[in-house]
PDB file of N, CA and C in Angstrom:
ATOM      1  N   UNK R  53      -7.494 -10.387  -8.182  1.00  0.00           N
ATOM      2  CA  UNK R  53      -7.003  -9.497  -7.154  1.00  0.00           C
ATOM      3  C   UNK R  53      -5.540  -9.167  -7.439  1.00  0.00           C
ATOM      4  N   UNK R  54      -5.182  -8.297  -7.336  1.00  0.00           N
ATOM      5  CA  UNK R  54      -3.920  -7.370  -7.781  1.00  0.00           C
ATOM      6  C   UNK R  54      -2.549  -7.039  -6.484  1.00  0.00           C
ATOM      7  N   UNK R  55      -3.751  -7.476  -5.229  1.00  0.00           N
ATOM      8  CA  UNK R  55      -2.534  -7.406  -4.183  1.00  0.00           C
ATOM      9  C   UNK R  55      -3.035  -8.373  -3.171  1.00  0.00           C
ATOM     10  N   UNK R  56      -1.611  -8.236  -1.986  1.00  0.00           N
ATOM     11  CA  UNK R  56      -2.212  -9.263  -1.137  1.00  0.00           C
ATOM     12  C   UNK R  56      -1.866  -8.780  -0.144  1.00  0.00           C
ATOM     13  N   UNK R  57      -1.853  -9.764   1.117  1.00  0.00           N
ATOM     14  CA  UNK R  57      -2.047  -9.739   2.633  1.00  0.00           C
ATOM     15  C   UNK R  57      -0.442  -9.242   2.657  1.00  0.00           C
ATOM     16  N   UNK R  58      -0.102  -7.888   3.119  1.00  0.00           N
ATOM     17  CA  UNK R  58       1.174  -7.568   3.593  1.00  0.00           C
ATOM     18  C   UNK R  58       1.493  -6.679   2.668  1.00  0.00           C
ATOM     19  N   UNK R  59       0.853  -6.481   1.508  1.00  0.00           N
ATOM     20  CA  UNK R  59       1.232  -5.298   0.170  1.00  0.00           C
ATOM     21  C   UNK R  59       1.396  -3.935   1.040  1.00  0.00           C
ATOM     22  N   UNK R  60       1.849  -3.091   0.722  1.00  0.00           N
ATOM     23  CA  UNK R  60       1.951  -1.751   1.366  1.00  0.00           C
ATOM     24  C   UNK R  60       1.486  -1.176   0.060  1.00  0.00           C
ATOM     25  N   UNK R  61       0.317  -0.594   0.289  1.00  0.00           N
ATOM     26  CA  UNK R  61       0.150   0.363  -1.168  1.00  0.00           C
ATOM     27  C   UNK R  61      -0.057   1.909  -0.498  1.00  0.00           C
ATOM     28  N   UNK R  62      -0.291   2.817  -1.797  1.00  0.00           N
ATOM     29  CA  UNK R  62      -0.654   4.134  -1.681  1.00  0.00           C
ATOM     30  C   UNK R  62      -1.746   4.633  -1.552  1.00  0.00           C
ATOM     31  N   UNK R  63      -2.272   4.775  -1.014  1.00  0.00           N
ATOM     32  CA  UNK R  63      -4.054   5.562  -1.359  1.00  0.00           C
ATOM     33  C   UNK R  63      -3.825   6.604  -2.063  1.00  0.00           C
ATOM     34  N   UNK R  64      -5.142   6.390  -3.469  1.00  0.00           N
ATOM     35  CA  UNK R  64      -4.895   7.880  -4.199  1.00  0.00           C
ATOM     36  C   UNK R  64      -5.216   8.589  -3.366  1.00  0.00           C
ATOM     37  N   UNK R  65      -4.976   9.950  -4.227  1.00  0.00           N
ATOM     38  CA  UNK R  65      -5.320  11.220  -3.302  1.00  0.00           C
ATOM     39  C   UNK R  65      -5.988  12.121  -3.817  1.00  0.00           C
ATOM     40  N   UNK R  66      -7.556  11.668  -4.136  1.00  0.00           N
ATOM     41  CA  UNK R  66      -8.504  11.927  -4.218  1.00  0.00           C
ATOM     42  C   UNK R  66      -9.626  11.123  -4.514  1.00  0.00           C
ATOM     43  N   UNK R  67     -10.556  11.704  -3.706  1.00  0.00           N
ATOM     44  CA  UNK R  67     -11.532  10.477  -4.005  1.00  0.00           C
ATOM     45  C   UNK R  67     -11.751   9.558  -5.442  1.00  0.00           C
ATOM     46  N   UNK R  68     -11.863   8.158  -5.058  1.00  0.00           N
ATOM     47  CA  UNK R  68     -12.086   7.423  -6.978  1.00  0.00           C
ATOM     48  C   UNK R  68     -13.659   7.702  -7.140  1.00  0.00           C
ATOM     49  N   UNK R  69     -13.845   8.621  -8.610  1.00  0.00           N
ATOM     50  CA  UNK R  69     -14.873   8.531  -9.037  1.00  0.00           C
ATOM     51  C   UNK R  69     -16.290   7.568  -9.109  1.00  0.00           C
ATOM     52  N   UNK R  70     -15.492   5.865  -9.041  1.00  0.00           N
ATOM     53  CA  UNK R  70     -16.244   4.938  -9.216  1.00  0.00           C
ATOM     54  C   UNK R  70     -15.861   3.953  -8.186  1.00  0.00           C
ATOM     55  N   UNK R  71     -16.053   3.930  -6.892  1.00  0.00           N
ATOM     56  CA  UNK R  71     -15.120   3.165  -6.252  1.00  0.00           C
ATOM     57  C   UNK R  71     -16.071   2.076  -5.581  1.00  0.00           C
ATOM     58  N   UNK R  72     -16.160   0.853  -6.260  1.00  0.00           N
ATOM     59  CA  UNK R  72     -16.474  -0.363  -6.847  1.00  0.00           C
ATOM     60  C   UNK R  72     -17.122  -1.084  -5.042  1.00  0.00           C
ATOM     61  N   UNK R  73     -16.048  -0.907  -3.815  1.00  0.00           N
ATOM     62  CA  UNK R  73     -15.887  -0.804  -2.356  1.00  0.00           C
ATOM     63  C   UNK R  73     -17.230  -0.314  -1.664  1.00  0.00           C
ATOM     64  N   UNK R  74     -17.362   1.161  -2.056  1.00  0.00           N
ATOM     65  CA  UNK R  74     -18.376   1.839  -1.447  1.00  0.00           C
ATOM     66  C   UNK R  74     -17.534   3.076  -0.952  1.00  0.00           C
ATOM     67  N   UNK R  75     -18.062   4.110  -1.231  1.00  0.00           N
ATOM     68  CA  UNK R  75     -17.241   4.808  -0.263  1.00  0.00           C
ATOM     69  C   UNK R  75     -17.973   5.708   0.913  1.00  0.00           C
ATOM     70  N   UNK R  76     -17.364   6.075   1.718  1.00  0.00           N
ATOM     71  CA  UNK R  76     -18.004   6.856   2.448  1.00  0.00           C
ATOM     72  C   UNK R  76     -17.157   8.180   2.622  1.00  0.00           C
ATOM     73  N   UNK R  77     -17.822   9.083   3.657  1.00  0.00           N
ATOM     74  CA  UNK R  77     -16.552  10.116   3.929  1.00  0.00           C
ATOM     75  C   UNK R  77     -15.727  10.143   4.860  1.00  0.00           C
ATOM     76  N   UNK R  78     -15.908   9.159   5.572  1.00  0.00           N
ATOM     77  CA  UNK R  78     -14.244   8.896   6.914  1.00  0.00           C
ATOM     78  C   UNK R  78     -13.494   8.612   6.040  1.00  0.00           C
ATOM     79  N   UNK R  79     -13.334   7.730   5.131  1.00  0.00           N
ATOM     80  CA  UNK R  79     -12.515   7.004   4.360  1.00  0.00           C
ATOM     81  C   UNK R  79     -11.702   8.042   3.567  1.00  0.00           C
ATOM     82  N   UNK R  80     -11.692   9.642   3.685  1.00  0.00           N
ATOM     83  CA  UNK R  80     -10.901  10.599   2.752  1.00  0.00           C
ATOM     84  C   UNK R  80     -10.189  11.140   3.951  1.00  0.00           C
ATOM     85  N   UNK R  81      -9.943  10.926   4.788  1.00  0.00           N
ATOM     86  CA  UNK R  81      -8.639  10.785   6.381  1.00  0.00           C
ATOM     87  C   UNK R  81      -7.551  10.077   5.971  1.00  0.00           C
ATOM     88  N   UNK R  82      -8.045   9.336   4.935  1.00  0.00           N
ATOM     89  CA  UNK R  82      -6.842   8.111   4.639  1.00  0.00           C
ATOM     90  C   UNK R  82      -6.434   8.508   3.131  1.00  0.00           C
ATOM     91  N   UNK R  83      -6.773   9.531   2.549  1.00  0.00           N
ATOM     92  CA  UNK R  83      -6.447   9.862   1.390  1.00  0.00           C
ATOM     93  C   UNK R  83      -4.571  10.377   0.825  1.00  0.00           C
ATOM     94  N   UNK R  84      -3.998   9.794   0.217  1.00  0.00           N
ATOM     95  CA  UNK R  84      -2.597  10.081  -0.337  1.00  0.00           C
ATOM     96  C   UNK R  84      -1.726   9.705   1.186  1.00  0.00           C
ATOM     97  N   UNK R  85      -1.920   8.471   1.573  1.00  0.00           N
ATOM     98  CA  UNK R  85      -1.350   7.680   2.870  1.00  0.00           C
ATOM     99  C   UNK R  85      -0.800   6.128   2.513  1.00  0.00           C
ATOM    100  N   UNK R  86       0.126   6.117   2.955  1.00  0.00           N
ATOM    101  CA  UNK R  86       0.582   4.525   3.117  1.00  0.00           C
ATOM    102  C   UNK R  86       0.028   3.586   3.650  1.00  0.00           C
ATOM    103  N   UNK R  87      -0.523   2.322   3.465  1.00  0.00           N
ATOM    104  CA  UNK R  87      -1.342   1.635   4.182  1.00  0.00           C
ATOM    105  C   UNK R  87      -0.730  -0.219   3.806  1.00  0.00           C
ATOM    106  N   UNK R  88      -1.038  -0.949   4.622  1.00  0.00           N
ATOM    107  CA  UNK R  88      -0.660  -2.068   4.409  1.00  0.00           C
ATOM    108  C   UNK R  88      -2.125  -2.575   4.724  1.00  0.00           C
ATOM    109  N   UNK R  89      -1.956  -3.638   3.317  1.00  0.00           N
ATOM    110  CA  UNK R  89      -3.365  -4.333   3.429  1.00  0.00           C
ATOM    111  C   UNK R  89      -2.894  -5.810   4.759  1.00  0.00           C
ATOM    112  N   UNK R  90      -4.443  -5.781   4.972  1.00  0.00           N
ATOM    113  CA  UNK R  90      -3.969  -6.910   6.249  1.00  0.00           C
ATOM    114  C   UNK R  90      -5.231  -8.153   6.157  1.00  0.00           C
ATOM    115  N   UNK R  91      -5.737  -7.798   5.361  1.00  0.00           N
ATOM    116  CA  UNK R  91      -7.216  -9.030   5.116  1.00  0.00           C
ATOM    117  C   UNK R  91      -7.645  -8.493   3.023  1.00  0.00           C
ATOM    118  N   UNK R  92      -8.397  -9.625   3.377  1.00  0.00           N
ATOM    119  CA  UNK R  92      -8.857  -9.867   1.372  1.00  0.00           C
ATOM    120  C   UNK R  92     -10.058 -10.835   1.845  1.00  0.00           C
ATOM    121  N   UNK R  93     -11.263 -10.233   1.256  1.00  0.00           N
ATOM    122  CA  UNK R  93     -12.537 -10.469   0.854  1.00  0.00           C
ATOM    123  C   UNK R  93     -12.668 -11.347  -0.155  1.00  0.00           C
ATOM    124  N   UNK R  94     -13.258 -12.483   0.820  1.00  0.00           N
ATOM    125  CA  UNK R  94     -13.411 -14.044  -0.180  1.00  0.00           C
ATOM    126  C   UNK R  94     -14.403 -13.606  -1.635  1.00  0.00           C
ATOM    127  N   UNK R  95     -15.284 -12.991  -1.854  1.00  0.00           N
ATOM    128  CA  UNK R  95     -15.782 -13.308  -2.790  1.00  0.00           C
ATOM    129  C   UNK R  95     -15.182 -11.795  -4.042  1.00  0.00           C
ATOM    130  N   UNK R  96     -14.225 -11.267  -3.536  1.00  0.00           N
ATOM    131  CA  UNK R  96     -14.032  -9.896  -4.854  1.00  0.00           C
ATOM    132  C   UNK R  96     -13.295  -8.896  -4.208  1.00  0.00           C
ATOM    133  N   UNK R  97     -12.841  -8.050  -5.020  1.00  0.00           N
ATOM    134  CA  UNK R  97     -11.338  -7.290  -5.415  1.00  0.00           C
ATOM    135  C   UNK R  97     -11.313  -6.230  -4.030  1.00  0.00           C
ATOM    136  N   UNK R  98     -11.602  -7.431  -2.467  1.00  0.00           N
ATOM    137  CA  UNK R  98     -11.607  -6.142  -1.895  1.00  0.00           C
ATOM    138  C   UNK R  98     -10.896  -6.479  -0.399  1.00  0.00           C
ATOM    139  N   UNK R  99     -10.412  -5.036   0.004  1.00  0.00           N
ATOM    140  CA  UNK R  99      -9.362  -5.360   1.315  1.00  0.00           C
ATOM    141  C   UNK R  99      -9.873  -4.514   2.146  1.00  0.00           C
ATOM    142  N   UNK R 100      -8.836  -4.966   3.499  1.00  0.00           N
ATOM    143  CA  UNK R 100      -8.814  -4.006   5.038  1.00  0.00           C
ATOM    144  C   UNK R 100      -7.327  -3.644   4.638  1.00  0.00           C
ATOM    145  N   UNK R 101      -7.332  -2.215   5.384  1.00  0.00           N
ATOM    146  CA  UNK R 101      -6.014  -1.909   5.219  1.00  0.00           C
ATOM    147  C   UNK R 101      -5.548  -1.551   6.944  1.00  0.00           C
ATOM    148  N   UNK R 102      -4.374  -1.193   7.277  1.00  0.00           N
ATOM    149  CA  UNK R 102      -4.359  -0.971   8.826  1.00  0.00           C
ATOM    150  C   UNK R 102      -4.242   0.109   9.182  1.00  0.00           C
ATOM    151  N   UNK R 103      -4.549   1.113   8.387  1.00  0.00           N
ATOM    152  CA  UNK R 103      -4.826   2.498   8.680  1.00  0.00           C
ATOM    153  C   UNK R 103      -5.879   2.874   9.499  1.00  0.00           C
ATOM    154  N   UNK R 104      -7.147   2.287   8.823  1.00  0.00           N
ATOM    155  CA  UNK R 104      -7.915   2.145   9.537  1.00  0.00           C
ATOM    156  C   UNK R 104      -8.768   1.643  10.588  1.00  0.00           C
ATOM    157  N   UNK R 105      -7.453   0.147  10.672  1.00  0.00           N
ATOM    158  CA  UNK R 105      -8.162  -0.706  11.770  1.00  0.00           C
ATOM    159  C   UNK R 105      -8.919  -1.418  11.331  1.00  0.00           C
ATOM    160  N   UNK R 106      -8.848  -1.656   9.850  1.00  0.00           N
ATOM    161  CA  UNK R 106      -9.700  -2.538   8.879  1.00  0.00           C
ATOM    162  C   UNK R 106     -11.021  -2.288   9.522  1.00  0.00           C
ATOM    163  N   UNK R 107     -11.745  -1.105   9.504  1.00  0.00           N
ATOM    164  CA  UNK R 107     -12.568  -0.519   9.574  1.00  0.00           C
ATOM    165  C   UNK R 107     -13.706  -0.693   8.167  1.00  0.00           C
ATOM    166  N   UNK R 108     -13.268  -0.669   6.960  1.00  0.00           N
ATOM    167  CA  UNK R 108     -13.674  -0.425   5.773  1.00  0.00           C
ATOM    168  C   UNK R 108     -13.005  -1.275   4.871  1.00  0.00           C
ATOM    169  N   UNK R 109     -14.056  -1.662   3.961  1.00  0.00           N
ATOM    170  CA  UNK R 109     -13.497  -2.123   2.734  1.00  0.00           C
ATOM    171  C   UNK R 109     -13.322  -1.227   1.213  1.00  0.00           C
ATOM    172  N   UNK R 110     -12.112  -1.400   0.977  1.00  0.00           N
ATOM    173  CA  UNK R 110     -11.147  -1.183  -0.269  1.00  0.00           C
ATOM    174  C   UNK R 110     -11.051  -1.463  -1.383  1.00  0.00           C
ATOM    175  N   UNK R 111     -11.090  -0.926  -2.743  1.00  0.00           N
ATOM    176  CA  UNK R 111     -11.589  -1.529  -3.649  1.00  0.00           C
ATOM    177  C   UNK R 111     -10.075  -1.014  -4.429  1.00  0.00           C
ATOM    178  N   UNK R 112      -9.640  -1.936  -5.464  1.00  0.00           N
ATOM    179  CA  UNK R 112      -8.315  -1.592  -6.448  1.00  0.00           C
ATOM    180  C   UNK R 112      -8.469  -0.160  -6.519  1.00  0.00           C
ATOM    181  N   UNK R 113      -9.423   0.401  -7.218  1.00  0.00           N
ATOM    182  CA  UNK R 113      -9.464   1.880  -8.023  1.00  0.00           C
ATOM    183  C   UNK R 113      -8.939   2.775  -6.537  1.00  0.00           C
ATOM    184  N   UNK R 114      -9.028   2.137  -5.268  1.00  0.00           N
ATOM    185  CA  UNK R 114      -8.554   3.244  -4.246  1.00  0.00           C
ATOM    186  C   UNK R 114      -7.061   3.220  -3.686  1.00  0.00           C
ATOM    187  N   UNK R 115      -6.530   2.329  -4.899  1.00  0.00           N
ATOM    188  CA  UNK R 115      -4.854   2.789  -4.813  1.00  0.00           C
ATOM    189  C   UNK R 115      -4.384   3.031  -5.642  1.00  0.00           C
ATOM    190  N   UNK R 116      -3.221   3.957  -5.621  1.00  0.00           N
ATOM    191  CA  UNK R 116      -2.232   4.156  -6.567  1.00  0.00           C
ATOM    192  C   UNK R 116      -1.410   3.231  -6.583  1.00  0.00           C
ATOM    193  N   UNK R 117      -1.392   1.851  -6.285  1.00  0.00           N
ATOM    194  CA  UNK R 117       0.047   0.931  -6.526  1.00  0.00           C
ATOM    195  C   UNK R 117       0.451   0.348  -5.767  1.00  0.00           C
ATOM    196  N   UNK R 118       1.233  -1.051  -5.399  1.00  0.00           N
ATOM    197  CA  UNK R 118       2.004  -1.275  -4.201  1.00  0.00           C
ATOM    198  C   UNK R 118       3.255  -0.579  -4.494  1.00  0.00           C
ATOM    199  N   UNK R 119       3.918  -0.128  -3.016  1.00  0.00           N
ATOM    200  CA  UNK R 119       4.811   0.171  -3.143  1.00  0.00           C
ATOM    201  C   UNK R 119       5.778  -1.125  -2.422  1.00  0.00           C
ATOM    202  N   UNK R 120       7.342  -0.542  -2.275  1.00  0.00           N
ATOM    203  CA  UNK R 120       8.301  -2.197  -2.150  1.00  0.00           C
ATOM    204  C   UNK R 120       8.395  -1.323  -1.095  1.00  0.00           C
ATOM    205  N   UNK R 121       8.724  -2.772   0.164  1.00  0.00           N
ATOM    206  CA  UNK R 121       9.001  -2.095   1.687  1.00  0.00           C
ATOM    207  C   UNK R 121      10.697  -2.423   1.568  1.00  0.00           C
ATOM    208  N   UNK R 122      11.286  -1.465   1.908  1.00  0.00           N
ATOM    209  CA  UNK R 122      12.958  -1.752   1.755  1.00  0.00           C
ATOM    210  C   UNK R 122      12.880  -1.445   2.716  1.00  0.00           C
ATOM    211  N   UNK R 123      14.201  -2.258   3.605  1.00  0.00           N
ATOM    212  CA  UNK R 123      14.599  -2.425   4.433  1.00  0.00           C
ATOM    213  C   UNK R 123      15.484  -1.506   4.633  1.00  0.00           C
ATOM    214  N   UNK R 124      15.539  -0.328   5.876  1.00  0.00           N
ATOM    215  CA  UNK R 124      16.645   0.373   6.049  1.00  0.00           C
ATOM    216  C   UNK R 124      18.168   0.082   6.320  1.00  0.00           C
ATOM    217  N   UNK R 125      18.810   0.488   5.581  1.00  0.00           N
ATOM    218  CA  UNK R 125      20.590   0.301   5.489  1.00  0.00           C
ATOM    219  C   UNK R 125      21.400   0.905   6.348  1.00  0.00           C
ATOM    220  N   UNK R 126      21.996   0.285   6.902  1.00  0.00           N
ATOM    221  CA  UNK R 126      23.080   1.499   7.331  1.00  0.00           C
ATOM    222  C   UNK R 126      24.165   1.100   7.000  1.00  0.00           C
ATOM    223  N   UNK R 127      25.367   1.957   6.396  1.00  0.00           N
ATOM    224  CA  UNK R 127      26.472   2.176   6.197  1.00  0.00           C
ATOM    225  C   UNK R 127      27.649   1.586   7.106  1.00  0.00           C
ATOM    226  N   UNK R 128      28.152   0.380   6.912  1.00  0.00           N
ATOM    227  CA  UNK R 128      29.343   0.295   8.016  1.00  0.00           C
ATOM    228  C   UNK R 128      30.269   0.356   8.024  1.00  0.00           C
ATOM    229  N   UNK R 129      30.974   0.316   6.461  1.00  0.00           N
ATOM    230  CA  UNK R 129      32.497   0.928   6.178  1.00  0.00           C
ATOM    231  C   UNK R 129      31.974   1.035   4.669  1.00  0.00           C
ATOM    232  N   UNK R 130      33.017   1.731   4.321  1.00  0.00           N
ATOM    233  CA  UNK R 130      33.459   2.241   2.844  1.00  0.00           C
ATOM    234  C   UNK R 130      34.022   1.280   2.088  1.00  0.00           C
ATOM    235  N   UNK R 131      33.409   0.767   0.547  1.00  0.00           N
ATOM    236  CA  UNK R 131      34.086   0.206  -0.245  1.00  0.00           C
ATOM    237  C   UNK R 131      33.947   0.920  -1.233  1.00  0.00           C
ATOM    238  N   UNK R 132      35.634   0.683  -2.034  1.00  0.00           N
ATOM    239  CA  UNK R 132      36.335   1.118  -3.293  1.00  0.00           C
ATOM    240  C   UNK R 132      35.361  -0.199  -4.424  1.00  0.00           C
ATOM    241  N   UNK R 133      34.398   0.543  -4.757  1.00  0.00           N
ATOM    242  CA  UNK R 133      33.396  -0.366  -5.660  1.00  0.00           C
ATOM    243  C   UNK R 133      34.799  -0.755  -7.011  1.00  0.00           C
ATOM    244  N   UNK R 134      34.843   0.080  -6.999  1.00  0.00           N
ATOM    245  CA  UNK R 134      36.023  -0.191  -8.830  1.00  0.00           C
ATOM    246  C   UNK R 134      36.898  -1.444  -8.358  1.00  0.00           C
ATOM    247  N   UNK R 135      37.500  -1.151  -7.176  1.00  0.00           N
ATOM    248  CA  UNK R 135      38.021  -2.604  -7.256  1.00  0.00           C
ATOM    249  C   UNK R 135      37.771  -3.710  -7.225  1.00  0.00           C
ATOM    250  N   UNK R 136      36.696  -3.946  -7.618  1.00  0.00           N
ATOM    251  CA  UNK R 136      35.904  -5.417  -7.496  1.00  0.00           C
ATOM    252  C   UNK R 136      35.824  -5.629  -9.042  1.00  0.00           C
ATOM    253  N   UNK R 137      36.242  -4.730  -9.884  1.00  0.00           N
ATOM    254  CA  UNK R 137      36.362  -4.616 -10.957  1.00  0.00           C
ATOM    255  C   UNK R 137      37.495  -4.447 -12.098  1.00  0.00           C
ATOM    256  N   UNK R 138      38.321  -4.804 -11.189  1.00  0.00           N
ATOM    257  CA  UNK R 138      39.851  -4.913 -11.858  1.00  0.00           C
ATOM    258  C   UNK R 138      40.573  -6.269 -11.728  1.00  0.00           C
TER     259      UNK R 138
END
């Protein structure tokens, strides 16, 4: 298994040719969407994601990737980066 409980991946965005899961056609609502997996299937390569309310199971070939969840920044003063460098 390639991801886990809390991964945020991509759904491709278009149906996978061979998609190992099962697919059906609700499951293309969720197509080229962000989803965080939230469960993993004891016996093989397969998840709930919370898009759907872990409605359906997920198979690798139906993502493009995890993506990294960064934490939003905010700006609270200005630093002169170079001088940390002299």
């Amino acid at each position: 298994m390639n991801y886990r409980i809390g991964d945020i991946v991509l759904i491709v965005d278009k149906k996978p040719v061979n998609c190992i899961a099962g697919w059906c056609g609700e499951m293309g609502q969720y197509l080229a969407q962000v989803a965080t997996i939230t469960s993993l299937h004891d016996s093989g390569p397969y998840y709930r994601i919370d898009l759907d309310d872990g409605e359906y199971w997920w198979s690798e070939d139906c993502f493009d990737g995890a993506l990294v969840d960064l934490p939003d920044l905010e700006v609270e003063e200005s630093v002169d980066i170079f001088s940390l460098f002299r």
